Amino acid sequence: RLGHGGRKIDLLVMDCEGCEWGVLRQVMCSSNSQLINQLSVEFHFQKSLGLHDESHVRAAAEAVQCLEREGWGITAIEVSSAGRPDWHYTRGMAGVVHGAGFLAYVALRRLDFESGERTE
């Protein structure tokens, strides 16, 4: 609709209050991931913001697997407790979050396998 189809995106910024997991899964698990050079994402882990139940947690895990398969790496991460203290989390998330209102701001970019840039 906007005429951006097939164009390279140098930096995709996502702050969409919970939709990031679905968008990442849709884009990174497709050939469209090749059109993006860098990502900056505000990740939410709350039940009311995208991870409503265990099926949504599995979809988020699939998005992370696609990022890894496509050679993406974290270049910066900042955790915050800027969210509301009364947020509730889907079962299984307690081991991931660090307390009430947990958010993670993450920058990622595609790593260059040929230069040996990727670390295991």
PDB file of C-alpha atoms in Angstrom:
ATOM      1  CA  ARG A   1       0.000   0.000   0.000  1.00  0.00           C
ATOM      2  CA  LEU A   2       2.754   2.442   0.870  1.00  0.00           C
ATOM      3  CA  GLY A   3       4.930   1.478  -2.073  1.00  0.00           C
ATOM      4  CA  HIS A   4       7.708  -0.011   0.057  1.00  0.00           C
ATOM      5  CA  GLY A   5       7.398  -3.554  -1.294  1.00  0.00           C
ATOM      6  CA  GLY A   6      10.763  -5.108  -2.130  1.00  0.00           C
ATOM      7  CA  ARG A   7      12.772  -2.104  -0.882  1.00  0.00           C
ATOM      8  CA  LYS A   8      15.715  -2.499   1.507  1.00  0.00           C
ATOM      9  CA  ILE A   9      15.160  -1.222   5.043  1.00  0.00           C
ATOM     10  CA  ASP A  10      18.310  -0.082   6.817  1.00  0.00           C
ATOM     11  CA  LEU A  11      16.711   0.190  10.286  1.00  0.00           C
ATOM     12  CA  LEU A  12      13.319  -1.186  11.337  1.00  0.00           C
ATOM     13  CA  VAL A  13      12.169   0.206  14.697  1.00  0.00           C
ATOM     14  CA  MET A  14       9.343  -1.539  16.544  1.00  0.00           C
ATOM     15  CA  ASP A  15       7.581  -0.168  19.591  1.00  0.00           C
ATOM     16  CA  CYS A  16       4.134  -1.614  19.052  1.00  0.00           C
ATOM     17  CA  GLU A  17       3.041  -2.546  22.574  1.00  0.00           C
ATOM     18  CA  GLY A  18       3.016  -6.322  22.201  1.00  0.00           C
ATOM     19  CA  CYS A  19       2.687  -6.879  18.462  1.00  0.00           C
ATOM     20  CA  GLU A  20       6.466  -7.273  18.053  1.00  0.00           C
ATOM     21  CA  TRP A  21       6.420 -11.059  18.471  1.00  0.00           C
ATOM     22  CA  GLY A  22       3.899 -11.586  15.671  1.00  0.00           C
ATOM     23  CA  VAL A  23       5.595  -9.098  13.352  1.00  0.00           C
ATOM     24  CA  LEU A  24       9.018 -10.651  13.961  1.00  0.00           C
ATOM     25  CA  ARG A  25       7.659 -14.121  13.300  1.00  0.00           C
ATOM     26  CA  GLN A  26       5.940 -13.015  10.099  1.00  0.00           C
ATOM     27  CA  VAL A  27       8.955 -11.123   8.744  1.00  0.00           C
ATOM     28  CA  MET A  28      11.910 -13.152  10.029  1.00  0.00           C
ATOM     29  CA  CYS A  29      10.428 -16.534   9.117  1.00  0.00           C
ATOM     30  CA  SER A  30      10.022 -15.416   5.492  1.00  0.00           C
ATOM     31  CA  SER A  31      12.216 -14.265   2.635  1.00  0.00           C
ATOM     32  CA  ASN A  32      11.382 -10.666   3.625  1.00  0.00           C
ATOM     33  CA  SER A  33      13.993 -10.851   6.381  1.00  0.00           C
ATOM     34  CA  GLN A  34      16.670 -10.346   3.706  1.00  0.00           C
ATOM     35  CA  LEU A  35      15.320  -6.818   3.129  1.00  0.00           C
ATOM     36  CA  ILE A  36      16.178  -5.619   6.652  1.00  0.00           C
ATOM     37  CA  ASN A  37      19.679  -4.703   7.834  1.00  0.00           C
ATOM     38  CA  GLN A  38      19.068  -3.732  11.480  1.00  0.00           C
ATOM     39  CA  LEU A  39      16.300  -3.976  14.079  1.00  0.00           C
ATOM     40  CA  SER A  40      15.523  -1.984  17.192  1.00  0.00           C
ATOM     41  CA  VAL A  41      12.724  -3.561  19.222  1.00  0.00           C
ATOM     42  CA  GLU A  42      11.001  -2.885  22.521  1.00  0.00           C
ATOM     43  CA  PHE A  43      10.103  -6.387  23.731  1.00  0.00           C
ATOM     44  CA  HIS A  44       7.119  -6.929  26.010  1.00  0.00           C
ATOM     45  CA  PHE A  45       6.582 -10.113  27.997  1.00  0.00           C
ATOM     46  CA  GLN A  46       3.227  -9.274  29.583  1.00  0.00           C
ATOM     47  CA  LYS A  47       0.053 -11.308  29.276  1.00  0.00           C
ATOM     48  CA  SER A  48      -1.909  -8.235  28.169  1.00  0.00           C
ATOM     49  CA  LEU A  49       0.688  -7.224  25.553  1.00  0.00           C
ATOM     50  CA  GLY A  50       1.101 -10.014  23.047  1.00  0.00           C
ATOM     51  CA  LEU A  51       1.929 -13.104  25.118  1.00  0.00           C
ATOM     52  CA  HIS A  52      -1.631 -13.982  26.113  1.00  0.00           C
ATOM     53  CA  ASP A  53      -1.097 -17.709  26.600  1.00  0.00           C
ATOM     54  CA  GLU A  54       1.382 -20.506  26.011  1.00  0.00           C
ATOM     55  CA  SER A  55       0.639 -20.640  22.262  1.00  0.00           C
ATOM     56  CA  HIS A  56       1.788 -17.019  21.985  1.00  0.00           C
ATOM     57  CA  VAL A  57       4.950 -17.855  23.949  1.00  0.00           C
ATOM     58  CA  ARG A  58       5.637 -20.684  21.459  1.00  0.00           C
ATOM     59  CA  ALA A  59       5.096 -18.256  18.548  1.00  0.00           C
ATOM     60  CA  ALA A  60       7.587 -15.856  20.160  1.00  0.00           C
ATOM     61  CA  ALA A  61      10.071 -18.712  20.502  1.00  0.00           C
ATOM     62  CA  GLU A  62       9.599 -19.487  16.805  1.00  0.00           C
ATOM     63  CA  ALA A  63      10.386 -15.847  15.965  1.00  0.00           C
ATOM     64  CA  VAL A  64      13.603 -16.078  18.007  1.00  0.00           C
ATOM     65  CA  GLN A  65      14.548 -19.325  16.219  1.00  0.00           C
ATOM     66  CA  CYS A  66      14.041 -17.613  12.849  1.00  0.00           C
ATOM     67  CA  LEU A  67      16.241 -14.690  13.944  1.00  0.00           C
ATOM     68  CA  GLU A  68      18.967 -17.136  14.893  1.00  0.00           C
ATOM     69  CA  ARG A  69      18.610 -19.177  11.687  1.00  0.00           C
ATOM     70  CA  GLU A  70      18.806 -16.003   9.580  1.00  0.00           C
ATOM     71  CA  GLY A  71      22.047 -14.940  11.290  1.00  0.00           C
ATOM     72  CA  TRP A  72      20.818 -12.079  13.490  1.00  0.00           C
ATOM     73  CA  GLY A  73      22.767 -11.079  16.580  1.00  0.00           C
ATOM     74  CA  ILE A  74      22.167  -8.714  19.473  1.00  0.00           C
ATOM     75  CA  THR A  75      24.318  -5.584  19.299  1.00  0.00           C
ATOM     76  CA  ALA A  76      22.850  -3.843  22.354  1.00  0.00           C
ATOM     77  CA  ILE A  77      20.349  -4.619  25.077  1.00  0.00           C
ATOM     78  CA  GLU A  78      18.880  -2.509  27.838  1.00  0.00           C
ATOM     79  CA  VAL A  79      16.441  -3.845  30.386  1.00  0.00           C
ATOM     80  CA  SER A  80      13.956  -1.626  32.132  1.00  0.00           C
ATOM     81  CA  SER A  81      11.262  -1.800  34.762  1.00  0.00           C
ATOM     82  CA  ALA A  82       9.479   1.153  33.200  1.00  0.00           C
ATOM     83  CA  GLY A  83       6.266  -0.816  32.746  1.00  0.00           C
ATOM     84  CA  ARG A  84       3.310  -0.911  35.116  1.00  0.00           C
ATOM     85  CA  PRO A  85       3.973  -2.850  38.346  1.00  0.00           C
ATOM     86  CA  ASP A  86       0.607  -4.680  38.112  1.00  0.00           C
ATOM     87  CA  TRP A  87       1.373  -6.417  34.799  1.00  0.00           C
ATOM     88  CA  HIS A  88       0.677 -10.141  34.728  1.00  0.00           C
ATOM     89  CA  TYR A  89       2.736 -12.717  32.845  1.00  0.00           C
ATOM     90  CA  THR A  90       1.800 -15.878  30.993  1.00  0.00           C
ATOM     91  CA  ARG A  91       2.724 -19.118  32.724  1.00  0.00           C
ATOM     92  CA  GLY A  92       6.329 -20.027  31.999  1.00  0.00           C
ATOM     93  CA  MET A  93       7.583 -16.441  31.738  1.00  0.00           C
ATOM     94  CA  ALA A  94       8.647 -16.131  35.391  1.00  0.00           C
ATOM     95  CA  GLY A  95      12.120 -17.452  34.545  1.00  0.00           C
ATOM     96  CA  VAL A  96      12.562 -14.851  31.795  1.00  0.00           C
ATOM     97  CA  VAL A  97      11.410 -11.596  33.345  1.00  0.00           C
ATOM     98  CA  HIS A  98      13.265  -9.850  36.134  1.00  0.00           C
ATOM     99  CA  GLY A  99      10.328  -8.338  37.978  1.00  0.00           C
ATOM    100  CA  ALA A 100       7.169  -6.333  37.590  1.00  0.00           C
ATOM    101  CA  GLY A 101       7.052  -4.003  34.606  1.00  0.00           C
ATOM    102  CA  PHE A 102       9.937  -5.717  32.810  1.00  0.00           C
ATOM    103  CA  LEU A 103      10.735  -4.466  29.290  1.00  0.00           C
ATOM    104  CA  ALA A 104      13.770  -5.126  27.105  1.00  0.00           C
ATOM    105  CA  TYR A 105      15.057  -2.722  24.468  1.00  0.00           C
ATOM    106  CA  VAL A 106      17.109  -4.722  21.981  1.00  0.00           C
ATOM    107  CA  ALA A 107      19.140  -3.726  18.926  1.00  0.00           C
ATOM    108  CA  LEU A 108      19.949  -6.468  16.419  1.00  0.00           C
ATOM    109  CA  ARG A 109      21.696  -6.720  13.106  1.00  0.00           C
ATOM    110  CA  ARG A 110      22.461  -9.411  10.602  1.00  0.00           C
ATOM    111  CA  LEU A 111      25.910 -10.848  11.310  1.00  0.00           C
ATOM    112  CA  ASP A 112      28.373 -11.558   8.533  1.00  0.00           C
ATOM    113  CA  PHE A 113      29.149 -15.287   8.608  1.00  0.00           C
ATOM    114  CA  GLU A 114      31.954 -15.062   6.058  1.00  0.00           C
ATOM    115  CA  SER A 115      33.972 -12.556   8.074  1.00  0.00           C
ATOM    116  CA  GLY A 116      33.801 -14.775  11.158  1.00  0.00           C
ATOM    117  CA  GLU A 117      31.766 -12.119  12.925  1.00  0.00           C
ATOM    118  CA  ARG A 118      29.246 -14.594  14.333  1.00  0.00           C
ATOM    119  CA  THR A 119      30.153 -16.101  17.675  1.00  0.00           C
ATOM    120  CA  GLU A 120      28.771 -19.381  18.979  1.00  0.00           C
TER     121      GLU A 120
END
